[in-house]
mmCIF file of C-alpha atoms in Angstrom:
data_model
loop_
_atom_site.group_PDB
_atom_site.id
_atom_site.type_symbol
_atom_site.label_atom_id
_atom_site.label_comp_id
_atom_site.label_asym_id
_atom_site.label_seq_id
_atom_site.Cartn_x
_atom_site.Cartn_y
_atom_site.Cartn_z
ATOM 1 C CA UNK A 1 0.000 0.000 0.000
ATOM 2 C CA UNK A 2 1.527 3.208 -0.943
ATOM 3 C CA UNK A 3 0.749 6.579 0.511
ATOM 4 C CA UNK A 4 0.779 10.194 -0.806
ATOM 5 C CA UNK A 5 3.227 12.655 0.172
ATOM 6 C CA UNK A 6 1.641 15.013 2.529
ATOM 7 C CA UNK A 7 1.297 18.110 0.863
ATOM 8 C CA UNK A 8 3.998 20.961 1.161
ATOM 9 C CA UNK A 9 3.001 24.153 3.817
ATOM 10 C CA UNK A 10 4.089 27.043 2.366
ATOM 11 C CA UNK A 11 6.726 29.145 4.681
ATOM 12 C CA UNK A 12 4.618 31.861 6.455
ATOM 13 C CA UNK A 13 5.228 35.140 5.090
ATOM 14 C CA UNK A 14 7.557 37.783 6.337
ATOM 15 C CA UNK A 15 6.023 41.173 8.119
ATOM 16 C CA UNK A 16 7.370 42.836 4.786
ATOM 17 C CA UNK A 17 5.805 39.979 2.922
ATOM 18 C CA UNK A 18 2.507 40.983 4.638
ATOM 19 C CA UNK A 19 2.696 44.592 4.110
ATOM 20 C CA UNK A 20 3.563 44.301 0.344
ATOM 21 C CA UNK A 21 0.631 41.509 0.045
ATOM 22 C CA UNK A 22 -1.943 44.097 2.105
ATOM 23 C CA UNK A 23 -0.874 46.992 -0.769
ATOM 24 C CA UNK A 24 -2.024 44.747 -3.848
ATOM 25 C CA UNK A 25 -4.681 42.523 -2.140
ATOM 26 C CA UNK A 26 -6.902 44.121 0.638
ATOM 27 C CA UNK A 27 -5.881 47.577 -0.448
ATOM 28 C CA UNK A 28 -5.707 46.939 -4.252
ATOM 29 C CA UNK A 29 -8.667 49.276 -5.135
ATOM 30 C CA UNK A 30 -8.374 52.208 -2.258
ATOM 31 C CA UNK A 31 -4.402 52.260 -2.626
ATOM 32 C CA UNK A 32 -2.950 50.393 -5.077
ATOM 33 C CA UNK A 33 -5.203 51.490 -8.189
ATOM 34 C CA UNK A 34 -5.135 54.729 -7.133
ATOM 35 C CA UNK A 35 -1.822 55.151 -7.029
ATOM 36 C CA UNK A 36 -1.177 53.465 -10.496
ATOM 37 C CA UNK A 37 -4.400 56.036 -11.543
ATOM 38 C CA UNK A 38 -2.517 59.157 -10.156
ATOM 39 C CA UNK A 39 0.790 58.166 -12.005
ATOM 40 C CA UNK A 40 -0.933 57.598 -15.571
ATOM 41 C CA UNK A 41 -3.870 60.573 -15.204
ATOM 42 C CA UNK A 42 -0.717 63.111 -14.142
ATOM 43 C CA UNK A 43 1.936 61.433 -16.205
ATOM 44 C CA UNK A 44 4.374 61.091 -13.504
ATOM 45 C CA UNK A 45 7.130 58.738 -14.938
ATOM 46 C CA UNK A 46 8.632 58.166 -17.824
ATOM 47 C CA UNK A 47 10.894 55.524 -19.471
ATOM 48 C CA UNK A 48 14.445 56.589 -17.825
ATOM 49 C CA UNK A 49 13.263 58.299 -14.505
ATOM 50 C CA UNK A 50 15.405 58.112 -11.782
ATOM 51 C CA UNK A 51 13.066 58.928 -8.441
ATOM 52 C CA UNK A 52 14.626 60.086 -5.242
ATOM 53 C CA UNK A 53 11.257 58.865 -2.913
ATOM 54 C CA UNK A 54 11.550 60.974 -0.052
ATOM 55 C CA UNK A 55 10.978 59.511 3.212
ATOM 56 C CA UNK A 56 9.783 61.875 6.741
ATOM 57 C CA UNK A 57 9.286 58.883 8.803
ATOM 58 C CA UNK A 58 5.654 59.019 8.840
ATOM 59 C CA UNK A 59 2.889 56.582 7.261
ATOM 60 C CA UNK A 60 2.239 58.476 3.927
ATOM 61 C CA UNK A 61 6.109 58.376 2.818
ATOM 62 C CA UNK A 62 6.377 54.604 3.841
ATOM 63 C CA UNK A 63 3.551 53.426 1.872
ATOM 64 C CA UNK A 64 4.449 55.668 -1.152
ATOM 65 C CA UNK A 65 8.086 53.712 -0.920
ATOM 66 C CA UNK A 66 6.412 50.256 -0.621
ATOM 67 C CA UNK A 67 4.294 50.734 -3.573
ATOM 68 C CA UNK A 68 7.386 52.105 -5.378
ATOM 69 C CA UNK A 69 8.713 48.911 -4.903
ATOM 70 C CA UNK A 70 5.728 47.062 -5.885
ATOM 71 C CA UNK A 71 5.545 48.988 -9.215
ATOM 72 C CA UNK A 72 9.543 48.611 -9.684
ATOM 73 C CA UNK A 73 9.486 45.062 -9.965
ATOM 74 C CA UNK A 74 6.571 44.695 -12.503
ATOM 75 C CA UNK A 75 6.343 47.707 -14.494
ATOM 76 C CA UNK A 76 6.862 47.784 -18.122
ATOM 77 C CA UNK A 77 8.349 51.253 -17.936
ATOM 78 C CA UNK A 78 12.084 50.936 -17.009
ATOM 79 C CA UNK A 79 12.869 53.310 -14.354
ATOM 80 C CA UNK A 80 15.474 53.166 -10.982
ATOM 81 C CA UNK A 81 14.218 54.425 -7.631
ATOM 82 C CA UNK A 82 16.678 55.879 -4.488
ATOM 83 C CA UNK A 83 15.405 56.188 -1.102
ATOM 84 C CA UNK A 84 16.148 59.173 0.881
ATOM 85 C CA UNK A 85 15.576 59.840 4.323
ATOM 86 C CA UNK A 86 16.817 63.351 5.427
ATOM 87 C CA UNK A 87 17.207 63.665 9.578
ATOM 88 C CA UNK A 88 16.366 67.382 9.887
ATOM 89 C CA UNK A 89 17.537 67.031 13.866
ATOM 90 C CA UNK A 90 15.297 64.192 15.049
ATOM 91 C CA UNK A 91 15.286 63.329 18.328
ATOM 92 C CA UNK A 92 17.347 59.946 18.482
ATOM 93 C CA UNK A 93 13.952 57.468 19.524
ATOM 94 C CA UNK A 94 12.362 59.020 16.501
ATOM 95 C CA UNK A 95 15.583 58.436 14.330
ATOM 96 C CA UNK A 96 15.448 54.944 15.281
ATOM 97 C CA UNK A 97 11.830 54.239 14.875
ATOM 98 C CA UNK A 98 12.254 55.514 10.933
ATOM 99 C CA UNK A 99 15.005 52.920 10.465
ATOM 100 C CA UNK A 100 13.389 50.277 12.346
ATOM 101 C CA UNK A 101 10.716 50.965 9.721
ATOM 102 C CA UNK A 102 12.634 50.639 6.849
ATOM 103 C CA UNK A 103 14.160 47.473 7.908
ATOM 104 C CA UNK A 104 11.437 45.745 8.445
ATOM 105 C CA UNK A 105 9.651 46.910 5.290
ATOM 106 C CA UNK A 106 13.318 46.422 3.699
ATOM 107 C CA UNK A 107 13.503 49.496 2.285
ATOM 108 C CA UNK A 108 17.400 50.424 1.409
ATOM 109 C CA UNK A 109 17.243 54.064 2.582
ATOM 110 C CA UNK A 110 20.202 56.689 2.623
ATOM 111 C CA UNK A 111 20.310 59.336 5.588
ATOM 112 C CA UNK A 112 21.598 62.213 5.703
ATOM 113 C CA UNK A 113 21.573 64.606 8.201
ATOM 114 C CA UNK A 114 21.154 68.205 8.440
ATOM 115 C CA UNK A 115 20.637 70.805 11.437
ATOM 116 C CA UNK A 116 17.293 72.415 9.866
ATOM 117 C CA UNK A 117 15.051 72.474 13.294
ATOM 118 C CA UNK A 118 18.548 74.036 15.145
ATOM 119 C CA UNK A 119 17.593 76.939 12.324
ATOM 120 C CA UNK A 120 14.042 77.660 12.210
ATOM 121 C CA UNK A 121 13.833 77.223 16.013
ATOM 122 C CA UNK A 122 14.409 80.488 16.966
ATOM 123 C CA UNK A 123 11.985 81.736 14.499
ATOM 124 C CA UNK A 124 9.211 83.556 16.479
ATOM 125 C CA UNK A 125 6.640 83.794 13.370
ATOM 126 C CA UNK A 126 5.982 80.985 10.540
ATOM 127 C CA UNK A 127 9.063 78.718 10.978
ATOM 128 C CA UNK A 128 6.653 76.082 9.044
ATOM 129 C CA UNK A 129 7.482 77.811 5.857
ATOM 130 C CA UNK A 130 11.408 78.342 6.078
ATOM 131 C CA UNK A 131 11.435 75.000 7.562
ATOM 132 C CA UNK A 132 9.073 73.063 4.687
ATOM 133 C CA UNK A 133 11.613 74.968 1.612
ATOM 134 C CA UNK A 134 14.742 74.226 3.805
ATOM 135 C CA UNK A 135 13.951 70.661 3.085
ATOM 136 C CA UNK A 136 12.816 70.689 0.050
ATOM 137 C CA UNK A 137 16.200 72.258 -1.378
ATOM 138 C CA UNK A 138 18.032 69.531 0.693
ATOM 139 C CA UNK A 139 15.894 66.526 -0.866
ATOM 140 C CA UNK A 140 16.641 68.143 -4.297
ATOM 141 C CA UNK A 141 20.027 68.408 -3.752
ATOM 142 C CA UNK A 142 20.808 64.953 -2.385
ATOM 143 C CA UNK A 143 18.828 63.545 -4.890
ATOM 144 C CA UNK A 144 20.079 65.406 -8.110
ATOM 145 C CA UNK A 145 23.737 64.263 -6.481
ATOM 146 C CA UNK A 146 22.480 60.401 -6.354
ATOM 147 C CA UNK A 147 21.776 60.853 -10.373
ATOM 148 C CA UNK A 148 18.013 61.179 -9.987
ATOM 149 C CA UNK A 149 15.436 63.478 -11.862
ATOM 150 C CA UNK A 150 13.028 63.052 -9.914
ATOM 151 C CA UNK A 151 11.797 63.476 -6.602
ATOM 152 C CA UNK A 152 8.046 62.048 -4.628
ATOM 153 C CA UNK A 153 6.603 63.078 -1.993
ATOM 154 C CA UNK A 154 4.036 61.433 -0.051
ATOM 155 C CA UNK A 155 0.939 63.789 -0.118
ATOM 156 C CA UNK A 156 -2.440 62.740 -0.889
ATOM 157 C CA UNK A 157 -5.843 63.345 -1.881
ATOM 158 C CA UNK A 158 -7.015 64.955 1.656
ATOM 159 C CA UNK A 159 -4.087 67.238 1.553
ATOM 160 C CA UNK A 160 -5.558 68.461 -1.715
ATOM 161 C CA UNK A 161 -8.234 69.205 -0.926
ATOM 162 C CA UNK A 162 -7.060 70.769 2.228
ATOM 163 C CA UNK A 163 -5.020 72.951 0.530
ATOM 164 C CA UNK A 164 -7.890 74.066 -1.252
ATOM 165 C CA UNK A 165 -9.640 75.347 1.602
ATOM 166 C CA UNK A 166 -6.742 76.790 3.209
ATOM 167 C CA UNK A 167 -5.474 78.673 0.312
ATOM 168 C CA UNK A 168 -9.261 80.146 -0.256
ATOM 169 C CA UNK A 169 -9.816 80.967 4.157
ATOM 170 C CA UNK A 170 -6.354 82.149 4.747
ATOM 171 C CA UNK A 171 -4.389 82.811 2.166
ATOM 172 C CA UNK A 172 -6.867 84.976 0.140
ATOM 173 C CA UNK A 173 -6.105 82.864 -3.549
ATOM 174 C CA UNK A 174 -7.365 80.040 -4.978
ATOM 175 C CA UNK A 175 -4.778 77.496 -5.722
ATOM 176 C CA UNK A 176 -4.121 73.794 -5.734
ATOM 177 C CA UNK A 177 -1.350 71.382 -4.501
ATOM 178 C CA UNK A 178 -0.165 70.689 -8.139
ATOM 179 C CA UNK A 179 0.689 66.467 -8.825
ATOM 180 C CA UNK A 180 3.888 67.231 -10.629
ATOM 181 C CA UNK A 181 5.685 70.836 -10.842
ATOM 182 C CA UNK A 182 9.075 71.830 -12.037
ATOM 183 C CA UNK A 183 11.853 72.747 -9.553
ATOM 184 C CA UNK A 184 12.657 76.609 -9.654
ATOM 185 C CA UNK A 185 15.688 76.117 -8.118
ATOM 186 C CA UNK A 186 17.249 72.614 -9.655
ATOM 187 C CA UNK A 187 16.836 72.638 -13.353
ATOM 188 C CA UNK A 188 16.028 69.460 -14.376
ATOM 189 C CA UNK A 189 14.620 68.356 -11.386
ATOM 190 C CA UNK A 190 10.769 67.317 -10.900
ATOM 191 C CA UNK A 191 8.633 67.126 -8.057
ATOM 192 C CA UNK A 192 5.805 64.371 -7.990
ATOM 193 C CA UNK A 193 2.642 62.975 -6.072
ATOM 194 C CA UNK A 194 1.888 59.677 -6.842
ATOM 195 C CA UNK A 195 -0.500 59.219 -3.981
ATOM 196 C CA UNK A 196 -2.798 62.272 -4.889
ATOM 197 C CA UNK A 197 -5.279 60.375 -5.850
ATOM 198 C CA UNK A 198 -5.261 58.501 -2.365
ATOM 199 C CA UNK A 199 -7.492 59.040 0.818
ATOM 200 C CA UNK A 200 -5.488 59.391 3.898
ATOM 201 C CA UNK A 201 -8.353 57.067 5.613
ATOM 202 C CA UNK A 202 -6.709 54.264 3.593
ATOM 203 C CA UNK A 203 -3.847 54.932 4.627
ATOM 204 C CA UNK A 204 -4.523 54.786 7.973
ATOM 205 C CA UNK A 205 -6.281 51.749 7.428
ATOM 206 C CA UNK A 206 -3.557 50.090 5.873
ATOM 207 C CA UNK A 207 -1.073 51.173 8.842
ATOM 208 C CA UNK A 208 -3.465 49.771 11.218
ATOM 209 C CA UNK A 209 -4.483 46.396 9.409
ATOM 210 C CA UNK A 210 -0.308 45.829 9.759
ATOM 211 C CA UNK A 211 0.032 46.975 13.148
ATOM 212 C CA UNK A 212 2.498 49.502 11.907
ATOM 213 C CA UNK A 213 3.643 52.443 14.150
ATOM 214 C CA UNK A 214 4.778 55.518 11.694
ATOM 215 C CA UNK A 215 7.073 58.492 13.123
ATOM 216 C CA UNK A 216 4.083 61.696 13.395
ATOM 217 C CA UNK A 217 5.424 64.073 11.114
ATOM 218 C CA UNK A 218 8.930 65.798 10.705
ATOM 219 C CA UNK A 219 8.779 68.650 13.074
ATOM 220 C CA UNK A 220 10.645 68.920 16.197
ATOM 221 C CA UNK A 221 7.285 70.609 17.701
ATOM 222 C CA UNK A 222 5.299 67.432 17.027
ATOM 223 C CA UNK A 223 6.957 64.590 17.121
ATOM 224 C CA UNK A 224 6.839 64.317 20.557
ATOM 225 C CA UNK A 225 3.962 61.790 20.361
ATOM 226 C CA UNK A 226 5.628 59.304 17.940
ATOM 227 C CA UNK A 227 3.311 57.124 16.144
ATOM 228 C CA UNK A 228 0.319 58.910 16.490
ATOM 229 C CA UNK A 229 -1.672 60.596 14.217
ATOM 230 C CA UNK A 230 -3.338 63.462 15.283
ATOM 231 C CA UNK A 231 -0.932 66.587 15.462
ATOM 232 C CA UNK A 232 -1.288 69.405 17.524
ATOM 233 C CA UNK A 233 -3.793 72.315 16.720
ATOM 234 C CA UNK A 234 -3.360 74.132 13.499
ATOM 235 C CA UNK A 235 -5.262 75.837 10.444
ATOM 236 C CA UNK A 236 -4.591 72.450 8.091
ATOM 237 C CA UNK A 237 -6.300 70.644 11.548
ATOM 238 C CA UNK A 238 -9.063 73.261 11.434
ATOM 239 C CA UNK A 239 -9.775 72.675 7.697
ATOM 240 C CA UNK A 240 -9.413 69.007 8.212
ATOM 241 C CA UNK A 241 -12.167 68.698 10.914
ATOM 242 C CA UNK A 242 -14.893 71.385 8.579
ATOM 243 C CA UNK A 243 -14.232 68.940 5.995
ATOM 244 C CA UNK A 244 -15.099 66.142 8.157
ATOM 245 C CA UNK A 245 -17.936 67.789 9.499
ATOM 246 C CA UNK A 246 -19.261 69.270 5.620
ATOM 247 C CA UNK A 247 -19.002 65.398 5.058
ATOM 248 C CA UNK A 248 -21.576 64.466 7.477
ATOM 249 C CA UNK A 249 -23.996 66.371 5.466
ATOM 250 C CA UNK A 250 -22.492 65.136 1.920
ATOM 251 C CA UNK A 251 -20.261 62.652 1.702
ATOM 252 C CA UNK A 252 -19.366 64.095 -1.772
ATOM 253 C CA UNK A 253 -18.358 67.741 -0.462
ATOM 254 C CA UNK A 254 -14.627 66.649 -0.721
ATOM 255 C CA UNK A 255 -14.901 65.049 -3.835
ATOM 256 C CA UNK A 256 -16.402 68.271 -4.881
ATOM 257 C CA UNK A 257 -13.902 70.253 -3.726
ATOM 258 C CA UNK A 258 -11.045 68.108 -5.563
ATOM 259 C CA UNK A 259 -13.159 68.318 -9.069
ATOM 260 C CA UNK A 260 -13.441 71.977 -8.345
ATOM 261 C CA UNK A 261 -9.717 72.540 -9.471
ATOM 262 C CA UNK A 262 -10.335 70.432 -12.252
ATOM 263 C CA UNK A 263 -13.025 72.337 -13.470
ATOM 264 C CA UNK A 264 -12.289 76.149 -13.385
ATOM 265 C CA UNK A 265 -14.277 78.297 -15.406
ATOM 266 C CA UNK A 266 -12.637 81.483 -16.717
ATOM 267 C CA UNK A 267 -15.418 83.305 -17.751
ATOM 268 C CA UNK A 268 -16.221 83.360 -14.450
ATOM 269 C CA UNK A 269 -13.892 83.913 -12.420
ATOM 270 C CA UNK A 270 -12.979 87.896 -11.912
ATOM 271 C CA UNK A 271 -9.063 88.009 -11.535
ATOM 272 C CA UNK A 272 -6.223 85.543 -12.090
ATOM 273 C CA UNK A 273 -2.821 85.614 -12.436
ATOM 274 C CA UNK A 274 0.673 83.561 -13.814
ATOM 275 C CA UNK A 275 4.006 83.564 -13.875
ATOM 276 C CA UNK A 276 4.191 83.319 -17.544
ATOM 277 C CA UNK A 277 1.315 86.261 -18.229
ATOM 278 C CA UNK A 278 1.239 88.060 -15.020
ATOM 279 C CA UNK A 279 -1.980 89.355 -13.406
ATOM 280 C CA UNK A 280 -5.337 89.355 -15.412
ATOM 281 C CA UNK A 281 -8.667 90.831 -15.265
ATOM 282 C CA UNK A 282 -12.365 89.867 -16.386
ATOM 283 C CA UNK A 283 -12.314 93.805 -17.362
ATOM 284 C CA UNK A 284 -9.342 92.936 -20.030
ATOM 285 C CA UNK A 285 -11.130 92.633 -23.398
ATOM 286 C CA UNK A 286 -14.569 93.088 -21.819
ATOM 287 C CA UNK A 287 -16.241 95.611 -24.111
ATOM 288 C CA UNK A 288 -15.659 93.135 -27.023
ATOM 289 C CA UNK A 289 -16.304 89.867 -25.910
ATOM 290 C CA UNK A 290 -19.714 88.417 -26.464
ATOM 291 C CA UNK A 291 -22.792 88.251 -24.324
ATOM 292 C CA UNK A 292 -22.252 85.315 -21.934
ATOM 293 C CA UNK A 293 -24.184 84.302 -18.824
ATOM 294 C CA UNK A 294 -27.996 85.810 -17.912
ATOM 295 C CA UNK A 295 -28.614 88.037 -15.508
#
């Protein structure tokens, strides 16, 4: 009498294994397709691209690296990724968690430090502003020296819209965060948003389905409470929570808002302005345009 070989167990997977699966399984049509979406509707990468994907520590740059990796090894588009992790002045736990991160998501990052909160900490007004550019022309820099084009960020949809509303309450303009946009400073250089299409409540629902624990954000003022979520009082907090509660009333009013800067109409709007054609009026050319909109 013979018997059958008992059939072969498969090796459990690895907690990298498991966040990777979570990306392209559970989260295939909040976070994976999206991301894909965002990268074809914006044109993000091309045949050649060398992306420097910037990494604060926190749960938006992680999964933006992961799925980075995901689209690395099965894209038809040849391309080469870096992954850089700048340490502004991080307090060493926090230093340690974003490494501990990478390692167990195996992603090969390259820090490099710099002393950007020692600058902006004496700063009595705004040091969000000096600090947010500060970094920027580091990332560029480090990544234009590591070959790269390219450099992505990790902000999403909600930001989007957020900065949307902020722009409009507070900053007296109506203006987007743009997907892609040309670096002033670095010619040559790109920035890109592969997750704008993304809702930051996937996100956080990926993080939590893998029992991940994500550096707050990369401020010295914040990242006191590392791992959490919710940062300290601010305007983008106060826009955040009036979205949330416009959303209780229409669960379309961000969706709105993001289609909104898709959809500008001209002929209706009263002033605008660019850097290529300077400030405009509704008045220029009034008399001989034709009769539009009805009283």
């Amino acid at each position: 009498m013979t018997t059958s070989p008992a059939p072969s167990r498969r090796p459990p997977l690895t907690p990298c294994q498991q966040v990777e699966r979570s990306i392209i399984t559970k989260y295939r049509k909040t976070i994976w397709n999206r991301f894909i979406g965002g990268i074809k509707d914006y044109r993000l990468l091309q045949s050649g691209d060398r992306v420097a994907v910037c990494i604060s520590g926190g749960k938006d740059s992680m999964l933006l690296a992961k799925c980075f990796q995901q689209l690395h090894r099965h894209s038809e588009i040849p391309f080469e990724l870096e992954f850089l992790v700048m340490d502004p002045g991080y307090r060493p736990a926090n230093r340690q968690l974003i490494l501990d991160n990478a390692a167990l998501m195996e992603i090969p990052v390259h820090v490099f430090d710099t002393q950007i909160f020692d600058v902006v900490a004496d700063i009595p007004k705004s040091p969000c502003y000096l600090c947010a550019r500060m970094r920027r022309g580091f990332l560029y820099s480090r990544a234009r020296e590591l070959g790269c084009n390219k450099i992505a960020l990790g902000h999403h949809f909600d930001d989007v819209v957020e900065t949307v509303l902020m722009s409009t309450l507070y900053g007296a303009e109506y203006r987007t965060m743009m997907p892609k946009l040309h670096s002033t400073n670095f010619p040559g250089m790109e920035l890109i948003r592969p997750l704008y299409l993304v809702r930051e409540r996937d996100i956080l629902a990926w993080k939590n389905y893998n029992s991940l624990r994500f550096l707050q954000c990369a401020c010295r003022f914040t990242e006191d409470v590392a791992g959490g979520d919710q940062p300290g009082l601010s305007k983008r907090q106060e826009v955040k929570e009036l979205i949330r509660r416009l959303r209780q009333d229409d669960p379309q009013v961000d969706i709105n808002i993001f289609r909104s800067v898709h959809n500008v109409n001209l002929d209706t709007i009263i002033g605008w302005r660019s850097a290529a054609g300077g400030a405009r009026s509704f008045l220029d050319g009034y008399d001989t345009r034709t009769a539009g909109e009805e009283d």
